């Protein structure tokens, strides 16, 4: 005789199925989102107070130059091309800040696919995953890092302007909703993305 599921067991199965379905949809949206943005990733030489303070000064200078360079860019491909063209200039900008503050650290600027955890910012958040990033590595690049989004220019946008800036850069309503819905559903979506990212990594090993 076939055993019937207890109502609680059935409820748990339904909830799990819905969570996995939501996660699959959110993961697909995250993948599409990753094809439209460029992160900014600045790595400090170390975790010393001085090196962390220097990191923020380098960040400010690089962010200002990158934001100006990307003004009017309408796609990730265009943003990537423009940033690639000025990587040497971005390195010089960072090096000038480092030298002006009395340090002789080397510095390297590059564009690279980079794995990021879920990160919340003022007015939006991005789910964990692989993203194209403008990386600025200071010295040993062994300290705590700083990251945001340089394209679209969400790093410099006011929280209330994030949806408009994102839509203007080509993100869809669904993608904007994924990164700006600050409620319980938003949290569950991000947890679902992280779960699917973990499962995908294990399956590809």
Short mmCIF file of N, CA and C in Angstrom, two decimals, residues 6-87:
data_model
loop_
_atom_site.label_atom_id
_atom_site.label_comp_id
_atom_site.label_asym_id
_atom_site.label_seq_id
_atom_site.Cartn_x
_atom_site.Cartn_y
_atom_site.Cartn_z
N UNK A 6 2.65 13.10 4.72
CA UNK A 6 2.07 13.94 5.76
C UNK A 6 1.93 15.36 5.19
N UNK A 7 0.87 16.10 5.55
CA UNK A 7 0.69 17.47 5.03
C UNK A 7 1.91 18.35 5.21
N UNK A 8 2.61 18.21 6.35
CA UNK A 8 3.81 19.03 6.59
C UNK A 8 4.90 18.66 5.60
N UNK A 9 5.07 17.34 5.35
CA UNK A 9 6.08 16.90 4.39
C UNK A 9 5.76 17.41 2.99
N UNK A 10 4.50 17.35 2.63
CA UNK A 10 4.07 17.83 1.32
C UNK A 10 4.33 19.33 1.18
N UNK A 11 4.03 20.06 2.24
CA UNK A 11 4.27 21.52 2.23
C UNK A 11 5.75 21.83 2.06
N UNK A 12 6.58 21.08 2.79
CA UNK A 12 8.02 21.30 2.69
C UNK A 12 8.53 21.00 1.28
N UNK A 13 8.01 19.96 0.68
CA UNK A 13 8.42 19.62 -0.69
C UNK A 13 8.01 20.70 -1.68
N UNK A 14 6.82 21.23 -1.50
CA UNK A 14 6.34 22.29 -2.39
C UNK A 14 7.20 23.54 -2.23
N UNK A 15 7.50 23.89 -0.97
CA UNK A 15 8.34 25.07 -0.71
C UNK A 15 9.72 24.89 -1.32
N UNK A 16 10.30 23.68 -1.16
CA UNK A 16 11.63 23.41 -1.72
C UNK A 16 11.62 23.52 -3.24
N UNK A 17 10.56 22.97 -3.85
CA UNK A 17 10.45 23.03 -5.32
C UNK A 17 10.33 24.47 -5.80
N UNK A 18 9.53 25.26 -5.08
CA UNK A 18 9.37 26.66 -5.46
C UNK A 18 10.68 27.42 -5.29
N UNK A 19 11.41 27.11 -4.21
CA UNK A 19 12.69 27.79 -3.97
C UNK A 19 13.69 27.47 -5.07
N UNK A 20 13.75 26.19 -5.47
CA UNK A 20 14.68 25.80 -6.53
C UNK A 20 14.29 26.42 -7.86
N UNK A 21 12.98 26.48 -8.13
CA UNK A 21 12.52 27.11 -9.37
C UNK A 21 12.87 28.59 -9.37
N UNK A 22 12.61 29.25 -8.24
CA UNK A 22 12.95 30.67 -8.11
C UNK A 22 14.44 30.88 -8.28
N UNK A 23 15.22 29.94 -7.70
CA UNK A 23 16.67 30.04 -7.81
C UNK A 23 17.15 29.91 -9.24
N UNK A 24 16.55 28.99 -9.99
CA UNK A 24 16.93 28.79 -11.38
C UNK A 24 16.64 30.04 -12.21
N UNK A 25 15.47 30.63 -11.96
CA UNK A 25 15.10 31.86 -12.68
C UNK A 25 16.04 33.00 -12.30
N UNK A 26 16.31 33.13 -10.99
CA UNK A 26 17.19 34.20 -10.53
C UNK A 26 18.61 34.01 -11.06
N UNK A 27 19.07 32.76 -11.12
CA UNK A 27 20.41 32.48 -11.64
C UNK A 27 20.50 32.88 -13.11
N UNK A 28 19.45 32.57 -13.87
CA UNK A 28 19.43 32.95 -15.29
C UNK A 28 19.48 34.47 -15.42
N UNK A 29 18.73 35.17 -14.56
CA UNK A 29 18.73 36.63 -14.58
C UNK A 29 20.10 37.16 -14.20
N UNK A 30 20.75 36.53 -13.21
CA UNK A 30 22.09 36.96 -12.81
C UNK A 30 23.07 36.81 -13.97
N UNK A 31 22.96 35.72 -14.72
CA UNK A 31 23.86 35.50 -15.86
C UNK A 31 23.66 36.58 -16.92
N UNK A 32 22.41 36.94 -17.16
CA UNK A 32 22.13 38.01 -18.12
C UNK A 32 22.65 39.35 -17.60
N UNK A 33 22.48 39.56 -16.29
CA UNK A 33 22.95 40.79 -15.67
C UNK A 33 24.46 40.93 -15.79
N UNK A 34 25.17 39.81 -15.59
CA UNK A 34 26.63 39.82 -15.65
C UNK A 34 27.15 40.20 -17.04
N UNK A 35 26.32 40.02 -18.06
CA UNK A 35 26.72 40.37 -19.42
C UNK A 35 26.51 41.85 -19.72
N UNK A 36 25.99 42.60 -18.74
CA UNK A 36 25.66 44.01 -18.99
C UNK A 36 26.36 44.98 -18.05
N UNK A 37 27.13 44.46 -17.08
CA UNK A 37 27.76 45.36 -16.12
C UNK A 37 29.27 45.14 -16.08
N UNK A 38 29.96 46.13 -15.55
CA UNK A 38 31.40 46.02 -15.28
C UNK A 38 31.61 46.45 -13.83
N UNK A 39 32.18 45.56 -13.03
CA UNK A 39 32.44 45.87 -11.63
C UNK A 39 33.77 46.61 -11.51
N UNK A 40 33.97 47.27 -10.39
CA UNK A 40 35.26 47.89 -10.05
C UNK A 40 35.77 47.20 -8.80
N UNK A 41 37.01 46.73 -8.86
CA UNK A 41 37.57 45.92 -7.78
C UNK A 41 38.96 46.48 -7.45
N UNK A 42 39.10 47.10 -6.30
CA UNK A 42 40.37 47.69 -5.88
C UNK A 42 40.91 46.90 -4.70
N UNK A 43 42.11 46.35 -4.84
CA UNK A 43 42.71 45.51 -3.81
C UNK A 43 43.86 46.24 -3.14
N UNK A 44 43.80 46.36 -1.81
CA UNK A 44 44.84 47.05 -1.04
C UNK A 44 46.08 46.17 -0.91
N UNK A 45 47.20 46.81 -0.63
CA UNK A 45 48.45 46.07 -0.42
C UNK A 45 48.34 45.13 0.78
N UNK A 46 47.71 45.62 1.87
CA UNK A 46 47.56 44.81 3.08
C UNK A 46 46.36 45.32 3.87
N UNK A 47 46.14 44.75 5.03
CA UNK A 47 45.03 45.18 5.88
C UNK A 47 45.45 46.23 6.90
N UNK A 48 46.65 46.75 6.78
CA UNK A 48 47.07 47.81 7.71
C UNK A 48 46.18 49.03 7.51
N UNK A 49 46.03 49.82 8.56
CA UNK A 49 45.19 51.02 8.47
C UNK A 49 45.66 51.95 7.37
N UNK A 50 46.98 52.08 7.24
CA UNK A 50 47.55 52.98 6.22
C UNK A 50 47.26 52.48 4.81
N UNK A 51 47.43 51.18 4.60
CA UNK A 51 47.19 50.62 3.26
C UNK A 51 45.71 50.67 2.89
N UNK A 52 44.83 50.49 3.87
CA UNK A 52 43.41 50.57 3.60
C UNK A 52 43.00 52.01 3.25
N UNK A 53 43.59 52.97 3.93
CA UNK A 53 43.31 54.37 3.63
C UNK A 53 43.81 54.73 2.23
N UNK A 54 44.99 54.20 1.88
CA UNK A 54 45.54 54.45 0.54
C UNK A 54 44.64 53.84 -0.52
N UNK A 55 44.12 52.66 -0.27
CA UNK A 55 43.21 51.99 -1.21
C UNK A 55 42.04 52.90 -1.57
N UNK A 56 41.47 53.56 -0.57
CA UNK A 56 40.31 54.41 -0.82
C UNK A 56 40.68 55.64 -1.64
N UNK A 57 41.87 56.15 -1.44
CA UNK A 57 42.31 57.29 -2.24
C UNK A 57 42.53 56.89 -3.69
N UNK A 58 43.13 55.71 -3.88
CA UNK A 58 43.30 55.18 -5.24
C UNK A 58 41.94 54.94 -5.88
N UNK A 59 41.03 54.36 -5.12
CA UNK A 59 39.67 54.11 -5.61
C UNK A 59 39.02 55.39 -6.12
N UNK A 60 39.10 56.45 -5.32
CA UNK A 60 38.45 57.71 -5.70
C UNK A 60 38.99 58.24 -7.02
N UNK A 61 40.32 58.20 -7.18
CA UNK A 61 40.93 58.74 -8.39
C UNK A 61 40.60 57.88 -9.61
N UNK A 62 40.69 56.57 -9.46
CA UNK A 62 40.40 55.65 -10.57
C UNK A 62 38.92 55.71 -10.95
N UNK A 63 38.06 55.75 -9.94
CA UNK A 63 36.62 55.80 -10.20
C UNK A 63 36.25 57.07 -10.96
N UNK A 64 36.83 58.19 -10.58
CA UNK A 64 36.54 59.45 -11.27
C UNK A 64 36.96 59.38 -12.73
N UNK A 65 38.16 58.87 -12.99
CA UNK A 65 38.65 58.78 -14.37
C UNK A 65 37.84 57.78 -15.19
N UNK A 66 37.54 56.62 -14.60
CA UNK A 66 36.77 55.59 -15.32
C UNK A 66 35.36 56.07 -15.62
N UNK A 67 34.74 56.74 -14.65
CA UNK A 67 33.38 57.24 -14.85
C UNK A 67 33.32 58.24 -15.99
N UNK A 68 34.30 59.12 -16.05
CA UNK A 68 34.35 60.12 -17.13
C UNK A 68 34.58 59.43 -18.47
N UNK A 69 35.45 58.43 -18.50
CA UNK A 69 35.74 57.69 -19.74
C UNK A 69 34.51 56.96 -20.25
N UNK A 70 33.69 56.47 -19.34
CA UNK A 70 32.53 55.67 -19.72
C UNK A 70 31.27 56.49 -19.96
N UNK A 71 31.38 57.79 -19.82
CA UNK A 71 30.21 58.63 -20.04
C UNK A 71 29.68 58.43 -21.47
N UNK A 72 28.41 58.07 -21.59
CA UNK A 72 27.80 57.86 -22.90
C UNK A 72 27.91 56.44 -23.43
N UNK A 73 28.68 55.58 -22.76
CA UNK A 73 28.77 54.18 -23.19
C UNK A 73 27.39 53.53 -23.02
N UNK A 74 27.01 52.68 -23.99
CA UNK A 74 25.66 52.12 -23.95
C UNK A 74 25.63 50.59 -23.89
N UNK A 75 26.79 49.96 -23.65
CA UNK A 75 26.82 48.50 -23.54
C UNK A 75 28.08 48.08 -22.80
N UNK A 76 28.05 46.84 -22.30
CA UNK A 76 29.24 46.32 -21.64
C UNK A 76 30.42 46.25 -22.62
N UNK A 77 30.13 45.86 -23.87
CA UNK A 77 31.19 45.75 -24.87
C UNK A 77 31.87 47.09 -25.11
N UNK A 78 31.05 48.15 -25.19
CA UNK A 78 31.62 49.49 -25.39
C UNK A 78 32.40 49.93 -24.16
N UNK A 79 31.86 49.65 -22.97
CA UNK A 79 32.55 50.00 -21.74
C UNK A 79 33.88 49.25 -21.64
N UNK A 80 33.87 47.98 -22.00
CA UNK A 80 35.09 47.17 -21.95
C UNK A 80 36.14 47.72 -22.90
N UNK A 81 35.72 48.08 -24.12
CA UNK A 81 36.67 48.61 -25.09
C UNK A 81 37.30 49.90 -24.60
N UNK A 82 36.48 50.79 -24.07
CA UNK A 82 37.00 52.08 -23.58
C UNK A 82 37.97 51.88 -22.41
N UNK A 83 37.60 51.00 -21.49
CA UNK A 83 38.47 50.77 -20.34
C UNK A 83 39.78 50.11 -20.75
N UNK A 84 39.71 49.18 -21.69
CA UNK A 84 40.92 48.52 -22.18
C UNK A 84 41.88 49.55 -22.76
N UNK A 85 41.34 50.51 -23.48
CA UNK A 85 42.17 51.55 -24.11
C UNK A 85 42.89 52.42 -23.10
N UNK A 86 42.31 52.59 -21.91
CA UNK A 86 42.93 53.51 -20.94
C UNK A 86 43.56 52.80 -19.74
N UNK A 87 43.73 51.48 -19.81
CA UNK A 87 44.34 50.78 -18.69
C UNK A 87 45.70 51.37 -18.29
#
